[in-house]
Short mmCIF file of C-alpha atoms in Angstrom, two decimals:
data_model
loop_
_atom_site.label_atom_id
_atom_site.label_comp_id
_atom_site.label_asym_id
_atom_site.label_seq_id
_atom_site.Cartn_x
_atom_site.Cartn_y
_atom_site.Cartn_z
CA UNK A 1 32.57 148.67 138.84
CA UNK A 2 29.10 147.54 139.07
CA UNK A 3 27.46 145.94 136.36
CA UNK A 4 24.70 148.56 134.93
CA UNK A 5 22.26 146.16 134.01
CA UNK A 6 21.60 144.65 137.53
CA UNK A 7 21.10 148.10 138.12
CA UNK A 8 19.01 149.63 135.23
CA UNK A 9 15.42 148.43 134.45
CA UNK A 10 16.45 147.42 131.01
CA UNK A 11 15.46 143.94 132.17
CA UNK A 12 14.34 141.66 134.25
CA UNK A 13 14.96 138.33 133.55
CA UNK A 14 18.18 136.94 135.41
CA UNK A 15 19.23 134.26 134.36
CA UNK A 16 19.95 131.25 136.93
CA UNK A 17 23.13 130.97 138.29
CA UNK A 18 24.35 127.24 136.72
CA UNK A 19 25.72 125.93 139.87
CA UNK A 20 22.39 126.70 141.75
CA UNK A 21 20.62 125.05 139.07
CA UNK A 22 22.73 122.31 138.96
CA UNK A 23 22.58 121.23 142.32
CA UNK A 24 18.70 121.97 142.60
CA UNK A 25 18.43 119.45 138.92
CA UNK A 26 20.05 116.70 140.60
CA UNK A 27 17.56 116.62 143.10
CA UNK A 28 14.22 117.61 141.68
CA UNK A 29 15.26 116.15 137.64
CA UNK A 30 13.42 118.91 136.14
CA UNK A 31 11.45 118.78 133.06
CA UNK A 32 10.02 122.32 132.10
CA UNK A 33 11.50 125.26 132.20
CA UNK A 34 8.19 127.66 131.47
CA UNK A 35 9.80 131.16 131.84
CA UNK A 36 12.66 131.19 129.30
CA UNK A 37 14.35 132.78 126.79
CA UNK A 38 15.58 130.36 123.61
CA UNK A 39 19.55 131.57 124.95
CA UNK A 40 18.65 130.57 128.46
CA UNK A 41 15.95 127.52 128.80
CA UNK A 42 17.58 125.17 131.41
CA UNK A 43 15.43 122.26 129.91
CA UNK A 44 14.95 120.83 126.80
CA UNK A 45 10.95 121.66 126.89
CA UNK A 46 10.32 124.81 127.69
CA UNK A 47 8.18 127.99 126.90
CA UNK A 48 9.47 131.70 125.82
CA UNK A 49 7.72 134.92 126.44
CA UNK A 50 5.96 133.93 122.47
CA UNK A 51 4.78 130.80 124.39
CA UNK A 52 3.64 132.41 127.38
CA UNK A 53 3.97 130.13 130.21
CA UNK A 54 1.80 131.80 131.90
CA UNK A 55 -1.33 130.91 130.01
CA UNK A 56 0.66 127.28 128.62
CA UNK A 57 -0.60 123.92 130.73
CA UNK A 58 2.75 122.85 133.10
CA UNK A 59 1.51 119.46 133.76
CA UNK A 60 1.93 116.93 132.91
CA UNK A 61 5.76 117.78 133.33
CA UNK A 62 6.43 116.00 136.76
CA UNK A 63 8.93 118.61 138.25
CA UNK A 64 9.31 122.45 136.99
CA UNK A 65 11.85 124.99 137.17
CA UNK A 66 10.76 128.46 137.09
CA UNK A 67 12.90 131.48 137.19
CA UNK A 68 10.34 133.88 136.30
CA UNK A 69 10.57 137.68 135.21
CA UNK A 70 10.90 139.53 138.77
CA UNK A 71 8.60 142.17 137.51
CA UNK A 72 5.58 139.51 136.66
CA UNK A 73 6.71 137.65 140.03
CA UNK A 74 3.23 137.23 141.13
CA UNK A 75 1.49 136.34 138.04
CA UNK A 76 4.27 133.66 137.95
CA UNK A 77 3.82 132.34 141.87
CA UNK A 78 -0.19 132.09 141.23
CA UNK A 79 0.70 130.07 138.59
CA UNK A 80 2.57 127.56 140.24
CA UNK A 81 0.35 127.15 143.10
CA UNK A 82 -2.24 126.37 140.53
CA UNK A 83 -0.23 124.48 138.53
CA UNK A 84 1.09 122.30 142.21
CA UNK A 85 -2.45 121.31 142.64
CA UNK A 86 -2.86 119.28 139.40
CA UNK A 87 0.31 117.47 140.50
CA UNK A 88 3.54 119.07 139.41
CA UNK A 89 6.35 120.46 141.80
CA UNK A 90 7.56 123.67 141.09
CA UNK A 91 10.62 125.10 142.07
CA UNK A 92 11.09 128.78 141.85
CA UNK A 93 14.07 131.48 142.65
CA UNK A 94 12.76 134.18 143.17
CA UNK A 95 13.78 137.55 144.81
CA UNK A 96 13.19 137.57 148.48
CA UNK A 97 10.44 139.94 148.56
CA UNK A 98 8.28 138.62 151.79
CA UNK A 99 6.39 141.42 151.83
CA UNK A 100 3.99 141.07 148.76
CA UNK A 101 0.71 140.04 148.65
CA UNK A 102 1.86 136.91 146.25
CA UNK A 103 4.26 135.87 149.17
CA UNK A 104 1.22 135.82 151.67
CA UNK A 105 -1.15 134.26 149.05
CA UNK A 106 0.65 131.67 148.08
CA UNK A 107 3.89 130.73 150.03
CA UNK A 108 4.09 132.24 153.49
CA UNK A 109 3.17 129.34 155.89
CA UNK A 110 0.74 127.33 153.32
CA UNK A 111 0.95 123.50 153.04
CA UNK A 112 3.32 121.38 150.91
CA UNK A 113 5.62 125.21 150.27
CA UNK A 114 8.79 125.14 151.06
CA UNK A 115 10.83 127.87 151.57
CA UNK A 116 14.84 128.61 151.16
CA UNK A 117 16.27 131.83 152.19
CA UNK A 118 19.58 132.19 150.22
CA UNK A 119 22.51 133.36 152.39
CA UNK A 120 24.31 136.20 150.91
CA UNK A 121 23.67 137.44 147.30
CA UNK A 122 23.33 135.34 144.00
CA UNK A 123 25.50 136.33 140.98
CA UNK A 124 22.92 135.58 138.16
CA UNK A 125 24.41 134.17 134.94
CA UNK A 126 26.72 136.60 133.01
CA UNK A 127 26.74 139.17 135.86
CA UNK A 128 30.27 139.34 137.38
CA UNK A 129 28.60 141.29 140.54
CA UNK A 130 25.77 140.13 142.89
CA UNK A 131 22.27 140.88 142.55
CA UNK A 132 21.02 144.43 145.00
CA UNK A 133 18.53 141.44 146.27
CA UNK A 134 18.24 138.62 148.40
CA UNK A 135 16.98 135.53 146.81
CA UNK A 136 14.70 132.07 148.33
CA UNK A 137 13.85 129.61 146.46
CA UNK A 138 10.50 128.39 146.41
CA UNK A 139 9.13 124.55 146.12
CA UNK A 140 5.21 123.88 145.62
CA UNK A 141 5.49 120.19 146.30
CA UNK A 142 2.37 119.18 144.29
CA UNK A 143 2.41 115.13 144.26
CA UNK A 144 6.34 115.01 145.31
CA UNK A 145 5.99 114.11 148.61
CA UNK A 146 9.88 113.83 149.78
CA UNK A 147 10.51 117.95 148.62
CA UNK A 148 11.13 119.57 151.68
CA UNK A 149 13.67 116.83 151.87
CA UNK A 150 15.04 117.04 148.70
CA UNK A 151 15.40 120.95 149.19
CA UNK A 152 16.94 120.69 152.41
CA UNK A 153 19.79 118.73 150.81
CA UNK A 154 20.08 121.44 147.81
CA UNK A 155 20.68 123.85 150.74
CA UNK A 156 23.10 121.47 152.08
CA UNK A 157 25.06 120.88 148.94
CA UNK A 158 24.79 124.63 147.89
CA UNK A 159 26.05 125.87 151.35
CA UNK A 160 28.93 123.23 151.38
CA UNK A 161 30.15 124.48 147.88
CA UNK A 162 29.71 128.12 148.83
CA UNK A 163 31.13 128.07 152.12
CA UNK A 164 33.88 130.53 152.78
CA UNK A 165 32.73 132.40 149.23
CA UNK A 166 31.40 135.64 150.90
#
């Protein structure tokens, strides 16, 4: 049976799947989390929809992981680009929607983004099926200037640990 809420609109926060995040913390030692809930912040400092991390400053937090609302996706990647060009990296999952204006804006082929195209489909955190979406995750390098390193070897470590999983 398919879980009805990764069908239904009743919501559209997902929260990150804990290996994923795992193996992406290790490498990029985030430090905010600005699109949380209290129940599923991933970092000790981070901002709820009463916050509003949209309108909150992410810098001077060094490295960022944001896991944004799908339906406020853009809002959220115009907000880390901005927020990459005062200095902090963001790293975003995010469905893989490449045909948005936000994905052309602000990711598709622009300097210091990085780009990883998930193989398969993610089961997001208390979901026992997969998401009806492909997912990439997203790094705006601001002053971290080994990311597209450091992402490559979450790929590598995620696809080792997956492999043979689907």
């Amino acid at each position: 049976m398919v879980d009805a809420v990764v069908f239904s609109k009743k919501s559209d926060e997902w929260s990150s799947p804990k290996l994923l995040y795992d193996i992406m913390d290790r490498q990029f030692e985030f430090s905010l989390d600005p699109a949380s809930t209290d129940e599923n912040a991933l970092c000790e400092m981070h901002y709820t929809q009463k916050d509003d991390g949209l309108k909150m400053p992410w810098w001077p937090a060094l490295s960022c992981y944001c896991n944004p609302p799908y339906s406020q996706a853009s809002k959220w990647i115009a907000k880390a680009s901005a927020e990459a060009t005062k200095g902090s990296t963001v790293v975003m999952l995010l469905a893989a929607h490449t045909d948005t204006k936000a994905f052309h804006d602000y990711i598709c082929q622009k300097k210091g983004v990085y780009i990883w195209y998930i193989r398969g489909r993610l089961k997001f955190g208390g979901h026992s099926n997969s998401a009806p979406f492909p997912s990439m995750v997203v790094v705006f390098a601001g002053k971290m200037l080994d990311a597209e390193d450091r992402l490559r070897r979450v790929q590598l470590d995620w696809d080792a640990r997956v492999k043979g999983k689907g």
